Amino acid sequence: MSFCSVVEIAGEVRAGRVTARAVTEATLSRIQRLDSGINAFTAVTEARAIAAAEGIDADLAAGRPVGPLAGVPFAVKNLFDIEGLPTLAGSKIRRDAAPPSQDAALVQRLTTAGAVLVGALNMDEFAYGFVTENAHDGPVRNPHDLTRIAGGSSGGSAAAVAAGLVPLTLGSDTNGSIRIPAGLCGVFGLKPTYGRLSRQGVFPFVESLDHVGPFARSVEDLALAYDVLQGADPAGDPICVREAEPLASRLDALAEQPLRVGMLGGWFQQGAFPEVLAALGYVAEALEAKGEVILQSAQAARAAAFCLTAFEGGELHHDDLARRAMDYDPAVRDRLLAGALLPVGVAEAAKRFRTIFRDEVREAFQHYDILLAPASVCPAPPIGQATMEMDGVPVSVRKNLGAFTQPISYVGLPVVAAPVNRPGQLPIGVQIIAPAWREDLAFAAALRLQRAGVVAAHPPTGAL
């Protein structure tokens, strides 16, 4: 059987046609054979995984109930707490941190549902980046071309799924860190509404913008994981107060509902590479998009997100910057130092502007159920490339990969990042954006596109 599908694995294990231990052992073997070329994992929890798998098999043998994700291997970005392992957040400074005494809330929810944790994943230091070229753990390599980046900051999470190492991972998204690597690696990713999923036990970056969510290889897998991850957690994360809204069982009905679809223009196409615009147009045509939507404040919203990110990041790291500045990744340290010098008024202004931009976005959603935009300005650049051209002007790769994602997370909207079906070419992703708390609409559009063959996870190429 294939070990790449969440739905298939759970079904086969629950039916007794394969054991959870066999699935886990095959997964661990594949990680051992292939990850040295990708560098997605920073830790493999082999003993824990085997023990968990054996527990699931014992429950099945005894006729005890098992969860909907029984036997499904998963891994998490190394800013999620894993009991007994230091939570690195991609850094050197936290290598000697005391290991947490319990898993993060979302790790607990997955394991309660029967999923088997197999390890922790590489990332940009403290989630401040879009490339996952980590100065301490090395770069994550794109499974479709090992000379290219996987995107970031959840690069290990996307690459592990793209390479078929695991069928499910967790990542975080502050300014695009789920959507960009999902698009560049050719897999599906979900950035839910701000406050939808608990961040308890996740090392913070920018409290005002931090989201967490899953990566998978199909809409069905993403939906099944999303259902398990949902649920209010006001004691662990004060902004996570909404009760669960099951989705996976409603996918067929959702895919049949009519959708009013618009395509974001203006800022959201400015400087995009031609192949990115072609992929966006392909998706828009398939969904019968009826118009182009211009959000006049998008560029200002992105600037506000930059300011909020720098200020809150600098504030969070103020003490460590004062004591151990040289232990930071140089690409991260300088931005955090600059943020630490910003006056509080900058952050206050950035938060106030959120209301203005949110109102503009709400007006657009009076006319559309879904808005489409690219997930990144270009396909995956080569590892180490510092600049690229946008509209003929050299710009920083690190600063500009998130040009089309930052305005969306600034106002906390839910997005399914979907890989456009481009066999034999580098992956390109689109953002399927819905109104706040309407993840169901984004999933409906993604499933319709998947069933039409317009979006699909890219199979790993000969690079592996």
XYZ file of C-alpha atoms in Angstrom:
464
model
C 0.000 0.000 0.000
C 0.969 3.639 -0.356
C 2.182 5.310 2.814
C 1.446 8.797 1.519
C -2.265 9.221 2.321
C -3.666 10.040 5.740
C -7.104 8.682 4.801
C -5.722 5.436 3.337
C -3.379 4.691 6.229
C -6.031 5.289 8.883
C -8.528 3.154 6.980
C -6.098 0.272 6.449
C -4.937 0.260 10.073
C -8.458 0.444 11.479
C -9.556 -2.390 9.185
C -6.649 -4.563 10.334
C -5.116 -4.915 6.876
C -1.839 -3.414 8.030
C -0.437 -2.805 11.492
C 0.416 0.594 12.882
C 3.868 -0.773 13.681
C 4.453 -1.774 10.045
C 3.453 1.699 8.862
C 5.699 3.317 11.465
C 8.690 1.128 10.658
C 8.317 1.834 6.925
C 8.132 5.562 7.668
C 11.220 5.512 9.881
C 13.090 3.549 7.227
C 12.179 6.048 4.527
C 13.280 8.965 6.701
C 16.597 7.223 7.363
C 17.172 6.554 3.658
C 16.088 9.863 2.163
C 16.243 12.693 4.657
C 20.002 13.137 4.437
C 19.397 14.636 0.991
C 16.524 16.875 2.123
C 17.422 17.824 5.705
C 13.800 18.148 6.796
C 14.209 16.484 10.225
C 16.129 17.799 13.211
C 15.089 14.905 15.480
C 13.502 11.490 14.945
C 11.463 10.096 17.861
C 11.893 6.434 16.963
C 11.343 4.853 20.389
C 8.268 6.942 21.073
C 6.846 6.174 17.630
C 7.292 2.405 17.926
C 5.734 2.401 21.396
C 2.744 4.431 20.205
C 2.228 2.174 17.192
C 2.356 -0.945 19.350
C -0.233 0.614 21.658
C -2.592 1.198 18.725
C -2.136 -2.381 17.534
C -2.827 -3.666 21.041
C -6.030 -1.618 21.268
C -7.220 -2.980 17.936
C -6.412 -6.554 18.946
C -8.373 -6.121 22.178
C -11.358 -4.556 20.417
C -10.827 -1.187 22.045
C -11.677 1.956 20.039
C -8.930 3.784 18.186
C -8.991 7.309 16.812
C -9.724 8.527 13.277
C -5.986 8.939 12.551
C -4.966 5.498 13.851
C -1.424 4.692 12.758
C -0.883 7.860 10.690
C 2.734 9.067 11.013
C 3.246 12.800 11.490
C 6.005 15.256 12.361
C 6.003 18.833 13.629
C 7.997 22.014 13.119
C 10.534 22.167 15.928
C 8.804 25.081 17.634
C 6.004 22.728 18.817
C 6.666 21.290 22.275
C 7.478 17.573 22.275
C 7.694 15.988 25.704
C 11.321 15.275 26.564
C 12.908 17.193 23.660
C 14.165 20.793 23.841
C 11.937 23.064 21.760
C 14.575 24.511 19.438
C 12.533 26.941 17.346
C 15.376 26.599 14.849
C 17.859 28.296 17.167
C 21.221 27.680 18.821
C 20.203 29.506 21.978
C 17.541 26.948 22.891
C 19.716 23.840 22.417
C 20.209 23.649 26.184
C 16.640 24.629 27.125
C 14.824 22.395 29.583
C 12.673 19.868 27.699
C 8.916 20.436 28.096
C 6.999 18.104 30.396
C 4.146 17.682 27.927
C 3.376 17.953 24.221
C 1.867 21.051 22.617
C -1.935 21.041 22.487
C -2.134 20.165 18.778
C 0.398 17.355 19.159
C -1.755 15.987 21.961
C -4.868 16.174 19.780
C -3.214 14.280 16.948
C -1.835 11.569 19.227
C -5.185 11.209 20.992
C -6.687 10.631 17.550
C -4.192 7.797 16.981
C -1.534 9.592 14.923
C 2.081 8.583 15.585
C 4.696 11.293 16.113
C 7.966 10.443 14.344
C 9.985 13.628 14.783
C 10.676 17.357 14.714
C 11.330 19.427 11.598
C 13.793 22.065 10.412
C 12.751 25.709 10.146
C 14.003 29.275 9.868
C 15.403 30.432 13.189
C 12.562 31.637 15.443
C 10.266 31.432 12.368
C 11.725 34.680 10.998
C 12.213 33.867 7.331
C 10.805 32.457 4.108
C 13.679 30.214 2.959
C 14.639 27.719 5.749
C 18.342 28.214 5.172
C 19.056 27.643 8.838
C 22.532 28.725 9.997
C 22.626 26.016 12.693
C 20.867 23.028 11.095
C 21.554 23.698 7.423
C 19.118 24.401 4.586
C 16.049 22.317 3.819
C 16.247 21.165 0.196
C 13.237 21.136 -2.091
C 12.364 17.501 -2.954
C 11.643 18.538 -6.559
C 15.094 20.057 -7.055
C 17.644 19.598 -4.298
C 19.491 22.751 -5.343
C 16.479 24.910 -4.479
C 14.865 26.151 -1.281
C 11.796 24.563 0.258
C 10.455 27.930 1.414
C 9.908 28.908 5.012
C 9.719 29.260 7.752
C 8.002 25.839 7.849
C 10.325 24.460 5.181
C 10.927 21.124 6.884
C 7.186 20.601 7.318
C 6.454 21.110 3.618
C 9.469 19.200 2.343
C 8.783 16.150 4.533
C 5.296 15.816 3.041
C 6.461 16.612 -0.487
C 9.108 13.870 -0.314
C 6.622 11.316 1.016
C 8.547 10.960 4.282
C 5.345 11.498 6.259
C 1.783 12.160 5.098
C 1.035 14.870 7.660
C 2.966 17.662 9.373
C 2.303 20.756 11.446
C 3.759 24.194 10.832
C 3.210 27.817 11.779
C 2.348 30.859 9.674
C 2.958 34.442 10.793
C 3.477 36.143 7.437
C 3.253 33.225 4.996
C 5.239 30.414 6.586
C 2.736 27.665 5.733
C 1.526 28.993 2.391
C 4.914 29.764 0.822
C 6.592 26.396 1.492
C 3.406 24.521 0.583
C 3.380 26.281 -2.785
C 7.107 25.906 -3.455
C 7.096 22.212 -2.489
C 3.870 21.300 -4.287
C 1.682 20.213 -1.351
C -1.456 21.476 0.378
C -1.292 23.693 3.457
C -3.888 25.325 5.678
C -3.495 28.653 7.440
C -6.758 28.782 9.391
C -8.500 31.843 10.743
C -6.481 33.609 13.443
C -7.658 32.012 16.681
C -9.085 28.854 15.139
C -6.363 26.402 16.281
C -4.599 26.402 19.630
C -1.047 27.733 19.849
C -0.505 26.350 23.361
C 2.956 24.831 23.563
C 4.166 26.553 20.370
C 7.178 28.867 20.708
C 5.873 32.345 19.800
C 7.109 34.807 17.217
C 4.496 37.558 16.781
C 1.509 36.974 19.040
C -0.647 39.329 16.990
C -0.047 37.350 13.780
C 0.920 33.771 14.717
C -1.194 30.950 13.251
C -0.650 27.169 13.244
C -1.882 24.583 10.767
C -1.306 21.319 8.850
C 0.341 20.217 5.594
C -0.842 17.190 3.582
C -0.935 15.757 0.055
C -4.683 16.057 -0.602
C -7.697 18.130 0.374
C -9.268 15.093 2.080
C -6.162 14.491 4.192
C -5.978 18.163 5.125
C -9.654 18.208 6.132
C -9.410 15.074 8.280
C -6.417 16.488 10.150
C -8.115 19.870 10.510
C -11.156 18.303 12.155
C -8.969 16.577 14.741
C -7.003 19.762 15.446
C -10.024 21.977 16.074
C -11.565 22.814 19.430
C -11.614 25.671 21.904
C -8.613 25.990 24.226
C -9.116 29.215 26.193
C -6.988 27.955 29.097
C -4.021 27.223 26.822
C -4.504 29.891 24.141
C -6.854 32.741 25.135
C -7.704 33.599 21.518
C -8.771 30.014 20.699
C -12.352 30.037 21.961
C -14.478 28.643 19.089
C -15.850 25.125 19.273
C -15.071 22.573 16.580
C -16.872 22.665 13.237
C -16.442 19.232 11.578
C -15.577 19.495 7.916
C -14.326 16.192 6.467
C -17.757 14.541 6.482
C -19.240 17.481 4.557
C -16.682 17.733 1.765
C -18.859 16.170 -0.954
C -21.728 18.533 -0.214
C -19.387 21.515 0.009
C -17.874 20.765 -3.387
C -21.303 21.049 -4.995
C -22.240 24.438 -3.593
C -22.043 27.489 -5.876
C -19.148 29.847 -5.221
C -18.655 33.479 -6.197
C -14.955 33.689 -6.991
C -12.794 36.747 -7.557
C -9.112 37.113 -8.379
C -6.982 39.600 -6.484
C -5.179 42.021 -8.775
C -3.097 45.124 -8.227
C -0.564 44.495 -5.471
C -1.204 40.735 -5.562
C 0.099 40.412 -9.112
C 2.723 43.150 -9.129
C 6.147 41.689 -9.841
C 4.896 38.097 -10.027
C 6.826 35.855 -12.418
C 4.984 35.008 -15.679
C 4.553 31.341 -14.767
C 2.978 32.348 -11.446
C 0.431 34.552 -13.208
C -0.279 31.765 -15.705
C -0.939 29.304 -12.870
C -3.215 31.804 -11.132
C -5.144 32.355 -14.350
C -5.556 28.604 -14.831
C -7.110 28.264 -11.376
C -9.291 31.350 -11.842
C -10.639 30.002 -15.120
C -11.403 26.607 -13.582
C -13.404 28.258 -10.794
C -15.090 30.646 -13.243
C -13.803 33.710 -11.444
C -16.016 36.645 -12.352
C -13.863 39.653 -11.666
C -10.603 41.185 -10.536
C -10.574 42.635 -7.047
C -8.254 45.489 -6.098
C -7.523 45.958 -2.400
C -6.177 49.497 -2.405
C -4.554 49.191 1.031
C -2.752 45.893 0.422
C 0.724 47.384 0.183
C 0.169 49.445 3.314
C -1.153 46.337 5.080
C 2.017 44.497 4.190
C 4.102 47.390 5.540
C 2.084 47.324 8.764
C 2.661 43.557 9.064
C 6.413 44.156 8.616
C 6.391 46.741 11.415
C 4.336 44.585 13.775
C 6.573 41.596 13.096
C 9.772 43.521 13.778
C 8.461 45.201 16.914
C 6.933 42.147 18.606
C 9.818 39.916 17.538
C 12.368 42.381 18.898
C 10.437 42.747 22.139
C 10.207 38.975 22.627
C 13.948 38.491 22.096
C 15.152 41.654 23.845
C 16.886 39.925 26.758
C 18.557 37.205 24.692
C 19.733 39.800 22.164
C 21.362 41.723 24.996
C 23.103 38.613 26.379
C 23.772 36.347 23.376
C 23.357 38.332 20.171
C 26.180 36.508 18.392
C 24.462 33.146 18.891
C 21.634 34.194 16.561
C 21.540 33.442 12.854
C 22.986 36.676 11.372
C 20.068 36.956 8.931
C 17.655 36.920 11.866
C 19.691 38.833 14.455
C 19.893 42.118 12.552
C 16.148 42.238 11.910
C 15.358 41.495 15.550
C 17.811 44.182 16.703
C 16.187 46.698 14.376
C 12.766 45.716 15.688
C 13.915 46.099 19.291
C 14.741 49.762 18.539
C 11.310 50.625 17.149
C 9.158 52.921 19.324
C 5.946 51.450 20.690
C 3.955 53.922 18.622
C 4.923 52.056 15.451
C 3.281 48.859 16.698
C 0.218 50.740 17.890
C -0.198 52.357 14.474
C 0.254 48.984 12.752
C -2.503 47.492 14.899
C -4.844 50.417 14.270
C -4.439 50.097 10.505
C -5.654 46.510 10.736
C -9.208 47.785 11.245
C -9.012 49.867 8.062
C -7.735 46.998 5.941
C -10.138 44.494 7.517
C -13.069 46.714 6.571
C -11.821 46.889 2.983
C -11.508 43.116 2.812
C -14.966 42.624 4.318
C -16.421 44.828 1.620
C -14.824 42.608 -1.044
C -16.378 39.549 0.564
C -19.821 41.132 0.214
C -19.475 40.285 -3.480
C -17.330 37.125 -3.414
C -17.108 33.926 -1.366
C -13.510 33.219 -2.375
C -10.574 35.380 -3.436
C -7.563 33.958 -5.299
C -3.946 35.109 -5.151
C -0.486 33.616 -5.751
C 1.182 31.949 -2.778
C 4.603 33.364 -3.759
C 6.025 35.725 -6.340
C 8.062 32.971 -8.050
C 8.873 29.253 -8.074
C 11.536 28.085 -5.622
C 14.810 30.040 -6.028
C 18.188 28.293 -5.713
C 19.595 27.851 -2.219
C 21.801 30.813 -1.367
C 20.347 33.167 -3.972
C 20.198 36.588 -2.341
C 18.297 38.612 -4.945
C 15.750 38.166 -7.713
C 14.112 40.529 -10.171
C 10.586 41.823 -9.728
C 9.428 44.061 -12.579
C 13.056 44.322 -13.675
C 14.283 45.574 -10.294
C 16.674 43.482 -8.133
C 15.086 42.806 -4.731
C 15.858 40.616 -1.726
C 14.574 37.042 -1.972
C 14.161 36.747 1.803
C 12.128 39.939 2.106
C 9.886 39.526 -0.928
C 8.792 35.895 -1.153
C 5.957 36.817 1.212
C 4.723 39.881 -0.657
C 1.360 38.260 -1.467
C 0.865 36.386 1.811
C 1.591 39.057 4.424
C -1.501 41.222 3.843
C -3.751 38.178 4.274
C -2.366 36.942 7.595
C -2.283 40.550 8.821
C -6.091 40.347 9.083
C -6.178 36.657 10.019
C -8.108 35.235 7.065
C -8.285 31.461 6.429
C -6.370 30.196 3.385
C -5.901 26.833 1.719
C -2.617 26.880 -0.196
C -3.090 24.564 -3.170
C -0.394 23.318 -5.590
C -1.282 23.926 -9.231
C -0.995 20.734 -11.289
C 2.111 21.352 -13.433
C 3.770 17.960 -14.085
C 7.456 18.164 -14.821
C 7.754 21.790 -13.719
C 8.679 23.441 -10.449
C 5.640 23.697 -8.156
C 3.594 26.880 -7.890
C 0.880 27.417 -5.297
C -2.229 29.557 -5.106
C -3.932 31.030 -2.077
C -7.632 30.180 -1.824
C -8.779 32.868 0.608
C -12.103 32.862 2.480
C -13.792 35.213 4.956
C -12.904 34.819 8.621
C -14.176 31.553 10.165
C -15.237 30.201 6.740
C -12.577 27.571 6.161
C -15.374 25.475 4.657
C -15.532 27.766 1.625
C -11.782 27.513 0.997
C -11.963 23.719 1.284
C -14.943 23.626 -1.084
C -13.017 25.493 -3.774
C -9.858 23.418 -3.225
C -11.767 20.134 -3.507
C -13.496 21.270 -6.692
C -10.121 22.137 -8.192
C -8.595 18.852 -7.067
C -11.415 16.804 -8.579
C -10.996 18.695 -11.852
C -7.265 17.925 -11.867
C -6.351 21.594 -11.674
C -4.525 21.268 -8.340
C -2.646 18.225 -7.092
C 0.332 17.419 -4.905
C 3.442 17.009 -7.046
C 5.063 13.569 -6.864
C 8.738 13.614 -5.852
C 10.994 13.746 -8.905
C 14.102 11.808 -9.830
C 16.055 14.030 -7.417
C 15.173 11.461 -4.740
